Coordinates of C-alpha atoms in Angstrom, one line a residue:
M1 CA 0.0 0.0 0.0
A2 CA 1.4 3.4 -0.9
L3 CA 2.1 5.8 2.0
S4 CA -0.5 8.3 0.7
N5 CA -3.2 5.6 1.2
M6 CA -2.3 5.0 4.8
T7 CA -5.6 6.3 6.1
R8 CA -5.0 5.2 9.7
L9 CA -2.2 7.8 10.0
D10 CA -3.0 11.5 9.9
S11 CA -1.1 13.6 7.3
R12 CA 1.6 14.7 9.7
E13 CA 2.2 11.1 10.9
S14 CA 2.1 9.8 7.4
A15 CA 4.7 12.4 6.2
F16 CA 6.9 11.6 9.2
F17 CA 6.7 7.8 8.4
A18 CA 7.5 8.4 4.7
R19 CA 10.6 10.4 5.6
Q20 CA 11.7 7.8 8.2
T21 CA 11.1 4.9 5.9
E22 CA 13.2 6.5 3.1
Y23 CA 16.0 7.3 5.5
I24 CA 16.0 3.8 7.1
K25 CA 16.1 2.1 3.8
T26 CA 19.1 4.2 2.6
A27 CA 20.9 3.8 6.0
T28 CA 20.4 0.0 5.8
Y29 CA 22.1 -0.2 2.4
D30 CA 25.0 2.0 3.6
A31 CA 25.5 0.3 7.0
K32 CA 28.5 -2.0 7.5
T33 CA 27.4 -5.6 8.2
P34 CA 29.3 -8.4 9.9
A35 CA 31.8 -10.1 7.6
L36 CA 30.4 -13.4 6.4
K37 CA 33.3 -15.6 5.2
G38 CA 31.4 -17.5 2.5
L39 CA 30.5 -14.3 0.7
T40 CA 34.1 -13.1 0.7
L41 CA 35.7 -16.5 0.0
V42 CA 33.8 -17.4 -3.2
P43 CA 34.0 -14.8 -6.0
Q44 CA 30.6 -13.3 -7.0
A45 CA 29.6 -14.1 -10.6
S46 CA 29.2 -11.1 -12.7
G47 CA 26.7 -10.4 -15.5
I48 CA 23.9 -12.6 -14.2
P49 CA 20.6 -11.2 -15.7
Q50 CA 18.1 -10.3 -13.0
G51 CA 14.8 -12.2 -13.2
I52 CA 16.2 -15.5 -14.4
R53 CA 14.9 -18.7 -12.7
E54 CA 17.7 -21.2 -13.5
I55 CA 21.4 -21.3 -14.4
T56 CA 23.0 -23.9 -16.7
Y57 CA 26.7 -24.4 -16.5
R58 CA 29.4 -26.9 -17.1
R59 CA 32.0 -28.6 -14.8
F60 CA 35.2 -28.9 -16.7
A61 CA 38.2 -31.2 -17.0
E62 CA 41.2 -30.5 -19.3
A63 CA 42.7 -33.1 -21.6
G64 CA 45.8 -33.2 -23.9
E65 CA 49.4 -32.1 -23.7
A66 CA 51.7 -29.9 -25.7
K67 CA 54.9 -31.3 -27.3
L68 CA 58.0 -30.2 -29.1
V69 CA 57.4 -29.7 -32.8
A70 CA 59.8 -29.5 -35.7
N71 CA 60.0 -26.7 -38.2
Y72 CA 57.1 -26.6 -40.6
A73 CA 55.3 -29.3 -38.5
K74 CA 51.6 -29.7 -39.0
D75 CA 50.8 -32.3 -36.3
F76 CA 50.2 -29.9 -33.5
P77 CA 48.7 -31.9 -30.6
R78 CA 45.1 -31.1 -29.8
V79 CA 44.0 -30.1 -26.3
D80 CA 40.5 -29.7 -25.2
V81 CA 38.1 -29.1 -22.3
F82 CA 35.4 -31.5 -21.5
G83 CA 32.4 -30.6 -19.5
E84 CA 29.4 -32.1 -17.8
E85 CA 26.3 -29.9 -18.0
D86 CA 24.1 -29.2 -15.1
T87 CA 21.3 -26.8 -14.2
V88 CA 20.4 -25.2 -10.9
K89 CA 17.4 -23.2 -10.0
V90 CA 17.4 -19.7 -8.6
F91 CA 15.6 -19.3 -5.3
D92 CA 14.3 -16.2 -3.5
I93 CA 15.1 -15.5 0.1
G94 CA 12.8 -13.2 2.0
D95 CA 12.0 -11.6 5.4
S96 CA 10.5 -8.4 6.6
Y97 CA 10.6 -5.7 9.3
G98 CA 8.0 -3.2 10.3
Y99 CA 6.4 -0.8 12.8
N100 CA 2.9 -0.6 14.3
I101 CA 0.8 2.5 14.4
K102 CA 1.5 3.1 18.1
E103 CA 5.3 3.2 17.5
I104 CA 4.9 5.5 14.5
R105 CA 2.7 8.0 16.4
E106 CA 4.9 8.0 19.5
S107 CA 8.0 8.6 17.4
A108 CA 6.3 11.4 15.4
L109 CA 5.1 13.1 18.6
A110 CA 8.4 12.9 20.3
G111 CA 10.4 13.8 17.1
T112 CA 12.6 10.7 17.5
G113 CA 13.5 8.3 14.7
L114 CA 12.1 4.8 14.3
D115 CA 14.3 1.9 15.2
R116 CA 16.8 1.3 12.4
R117 CA 18.1 -1.9 13.9
R118 CA 15.1 -3.8 12.6
A119 CA 16.0 -3.0 9.0
L120 CA 19.6 -3.9 9.6
A121 CA 18.5 -7.2 11.3
A122 CA 16.4 -8.0 8.2
R123 CA 19.4 -7.4 5.9
N124 CA 21.7 -9.4 8.2
A125 CA 19.3 -12.4 8.2
I126 CA 19.2 -12.5 4.4
E127 CA 22.9 -12.2 4.1
R128 CA 23.5 -15.0 6.6
K129 CA 21.2 -17.2 4.5
L130 CA 23.1 -16.2 1.3
N131 CA 26.3 -17.0 3.1
S132 CA 25.0 -20.4 4.2
L133 CA 23.8 -21.3 0.7
T134 CA 27.2 -20.3 -0.7
L135 CA 29.0 -22.7 1.6
V136 CA 26.6 -25.7 2.1
S137 CA 24.3 -27.5 -0.3
D138 CA 20.6 -27.3 0.3
K139 CA 19.3 -30.7 -0.9
N140 CA 15.6 -29.7 -0.7
A141 CA 16.1 -26.6 -2.9
G142 CA 18.7 -28.3 -5.1
T143 CA 21.4 -25.7 -4.7
Y144 CA 25.1 -26.5 -4.2
G145 CA 27.6 -25.2 -1.6
I146 CA 31.3 -24.9 -2.1
L147 CA 32.1 -27.1 0.9
D148 CA 30.2 -30.2 -0.4
F149 CA 29.9 -29.6 -4.1
P150 CA 29.5 -32.8 -6.1
G151 CA 32.6 -34.1 -7.8
I152 CA 35.2 -32.6 -5.4
T153 CA 37.9 -35.1 -4.6
E154 CA 37.6 -36.8 -1.2
A155 CA 40.9 -37.7 0.4
T156 CA 41.3 -40.1 3.4
L157 CA 43.3 -39.1 6.4
P158 CA 45.2 -42.0 8.0
A159 CA 43.7 -43.2 11.3
D160 CA 47.0 -43.3 13.2
G161 CA 46.4 -40.8 15.9
D162 CA 45.8 -41.9 19.5
G163 CA 43.2 -44.7 19.6
S164 CA 43.3 -45.0 15.8
S165 CA 41.9 -41.6 15.4
K166 CA 42.0 -39.3 12.4
S167 CA 41.6 -36.2 14.7
W168 CA 44.5 -33.7 14.5
A169 CA 44.2 -33.2 18.2
S170 CA 45.5 -36.8 18.6
K171 CA 48.3 -36.5 16.1
D172 CA 51.8 -35.0 16.3
A173 CA 53.1 -32.2 14.1
D174 CA 54.7 -34.5 11.5
E175 CA 51.5 -36.4 11.1
I176 CA 49.5 -33.2 10.6
I177 CA 51.9 -32.0 8.0
R178 CA 51.7 -35.3 6.2
D179 CA 47.9 -35.1 6.2
I180 CA 48.1 -31.6 4.6
N181 CA 50.4 -33.1 1.9
I182 CA 47.8 -35.8 1.3
L183 CA 45.2 -33.2 0.8
L184 CA 47.3 -31.1 -1.6
N185 CA 48.4 -34.2 -3.5
A186 CA 44.8 -35.3 -4.0
V187 CA 44.6 -32.3 -6.3
I188 CA 48.1 -32.0 -7.7
E189 CA 48.7 -35.6 -8.7
P190 CA 45.5 -36.3 -10.7
T191 CA 45.8 -33.1 -12.5
K192 CA 49.6 -33.5 -13.1
G193 CA 50.3 -30.2 -11.4
A194 CA 47.8 -28.3 -13.6
E195 CA 45.9 -27.4 -10.5
V196 CA 47.7 -26.4 -7.3
P197 CA 45.5 -25.4 -4.3
D198 CA 46.3 -22.0 -2.8
T199 CA 43.9 -22.1 0.1
L200 CA 43.6 -24.3 3.2
L201 CA 40.3 -24.2 5.1
L202 CA 40.0 -25.6 8.6
P203 CA 37.3 -26.0 11.3
L204 CA 37.6 -23.2 13.9
P205 CA 38.7 -25.7 16.7
V206 CA 41.5 -27.1 14.5
Y207 CA 42.6 -23.6 13.4
T208 CA 42.9 -22.3 17.0
A209 CA 44.6 -25.5 18.1
L210 CA 47.3 -25.1 15.4
Q211 CA 47.8 -21.5 16.5
S212 CA 48.5 -22.5 20.1
R213 CA 50.6 -25.6 19.4
R214 CA 54.3 -25.0 19.2
L215 CA 56.7 -26.9 16.9
G216 CA 58.9 -28.9 19.2
D217 CA 60.8 -26.8 21.7
T218 CA 60.5 -23.6 19.5
Q219 CA 58.2 -20.7 19.9
V220 CA 57.0 -21.2 16.3
S221 CA 53.3 -22.1 16.1
L222 CA 52.3 -25.0 14.0
I223 CA 50.1 -22.9 11.8
K224 CA 53.0 -20.4 11.1
Y225 CA 55.2 -23.3 10.2
I226 CA 52.6 -24.6 7.8
S227 CA 52.2 -21.1 6.3
D228 CA 55.9 -20.6 5.9
N229 CA 56.8 -24.0 4.5
F230 CA 53.9 -24.7 2.1
Q231 CA 54.8 -22.1 -0.4
T232 CA 51.8 -22.7 -2.7
L233 CA 49.3 -21.9 0.2
K234 CA 48.5 -18.2 0.0
K235 CA 45.7 -18.4 2.6
I236 CA 44.9 -20.4 5.7
D237 CA 41.6 -19.7 7.3
W238 CA 38.7 -21.2 9.3
L239 CA 35.1 -21.7 8.6
N240 CA 32.5 -22.5 11.3
E241 CA 30.6 -24.6 8.7
L242 CA 33.5 -27.1 8.4
G243 CA 33.1 -28.1 12.1
S244 CA 30.3 -30.6 11.5
I245 CA 29.8 -31.0 7.7
G246 CA 31.9 -34.2 7.5
T247 CA 30.7 -37.8 7.7
G248 CA 28.8 -38.5 10.9
G249 CA 29.0 -34.8 11.9
S250 CA 32.8 -34.8 11.9
G251 CA 35.0 -31.9 11.0
R252 CA 36.2 -31.3 7.4
V253 CA 39.5 -29.8 6.1
M254 CA 39.6 -28.6 2.6
V255 CA 42.0 -27.2 0.0
G256 CA 41.2 -25.5 -3.3
C257 CA 41.6 -22.7 -5.8
F258 CA 39.1 -20.1 -4.7
D259 CA 39.2 -17.8 -7.7
A260 CA 36.6 -16.9 -10.4
M261 CA 38.2 -19.3 -12.9
H262 CA 37.4 -22.2 -10.6
C263 CA 34.3 -21.3 -8.7
E264 CA 31.7 -18.5 -8.4
N265 CA 28.8 -17.5 -6.1
Q266 CA 25.6 -17.2 -8.1
I267 CA 23.8 -14.4 -6.3
V268 CA 21.3 -13.1 -8.8
N269 CA 19.8 -10.3 -6.7
Q270 CA 21.4 -8.8 -3.6
F271 CA 19.4 -7.5 -0.7
E272 CA 16.4 -5.4 -1.7
Q273 CA 13.6 -3.6 0.2
G274 CA 10.1 -3.4 -1.2
D275 CA 7.3 -0.9 -0.7
V276 CA 5.6 -0.5 2.6
Q277 CA 2.6 -2.8 3.1
Q278 CA -0.1 -2.3 5.6
E279 CA -1.4 -5.3 7.5
G280 CA -4.0 -4.3 10.1
F281 CA -2.3 -1.8 12.4
E282 CA 1.2 -2.7 11.3
F283 CA 3.2 -1.5 8.4
K284 CA 5.7 -4.0 7.0
I285 CA 8.6 -3.6 4.6
P286 CA 9.3 -6.9 2.7
C287 CA 13.0 -7.7 1.9
I288 CA 14.3 -10.1 -0.7
A289 CA 17.4 -11.6 -2.4
S290 CA 17.8 -14.5 -4.8
T291 CA 20.6 -17.0 -5.4
A292 CA 21.4 -20.3 -7.0
G293 CA 24.2 -21.2 -4.5
S294 CA 27.7 -21.8 -5.6
I295 CA 29.1 -23.4 -8.8
V296 CA 32.5 -25.1 -9.0
Y297 CA 33.7 -25.2 -12.6
Y298 CA 36.7 -27.3 -12.0
P299 CA 36.0 -29.8 -9.2
G300 CA 39.4 -31.4 -9.6
A301 CA 41.0 -28.2 -8.2
F302 CA 39.5 -29.0 -4.8
A303 CA 39.8 -31.7 -2.2
F304 CA 38.5 -32.4 1.3
A305 CA 39.0 -34.9 4.1
D306 CA 36.8 -35.7 7.1
G307 CA 37.7 -36.5 10.6
A308 CA 40.2 -33.8 11.5
C309 CA 38.1 -33.0 14.5

């Protein structure tokens, strides 16, 4: 319902509410929101037309090699890219915030603003859902997350910790370093070095444990040693979602190439706020976004292993 048709508010109250609503909407877009790691980890796809209801894409694998050729040679070896086509649907995410007549009249009378935190809470709730769908697949909706995308290589950690455990808490530094090499080689060896992971993702308990553990009698933390000695790793970070996504609710560790060449986040519409709607004595502002989750174009550039915690 347009603000001019809000017959339950007098003209002064209606004008006040119109100004406040415009201000709150603008302030919500400008406000800084908490950093959500999935939305910063996975590059945002560009050029997605608004209004589309599904996205078709291919997961790729490269084949072929170059070779030395003689002068005037014509038998140049052929390389190619093979893909498996898939389609994912775009889903809307929605919530709302609002104010009742009593709140509007009291604020107009006192000359104070309406509570902006409700609008920001609506934006944060939608962005948390976008973040979740970026990271974890939703089987009911049919969207994929980056952490459990189909086709990603699964590596197996040796169960040689205390009590035949895979947990890194029960393993020494050498065993943990070996496990990281197993993860990296699960990508490097099958691709013959064409794909080299540059990011290591850990559950938060594992990350903090590696920060506090010292290498032997030195003051060097295990995570610093890993960062300094695995030269291909440009980033080591933690994700809460890795803490229980593994088999049987176990923790998952993951390596991969998190750039736009290898994976993208398919957010079609970012957070938007609609027109004010009157429902009884309450005025609501609906909010919406839309996404198709994440797409991994080269699953062979990623690997995971369960049981680290």
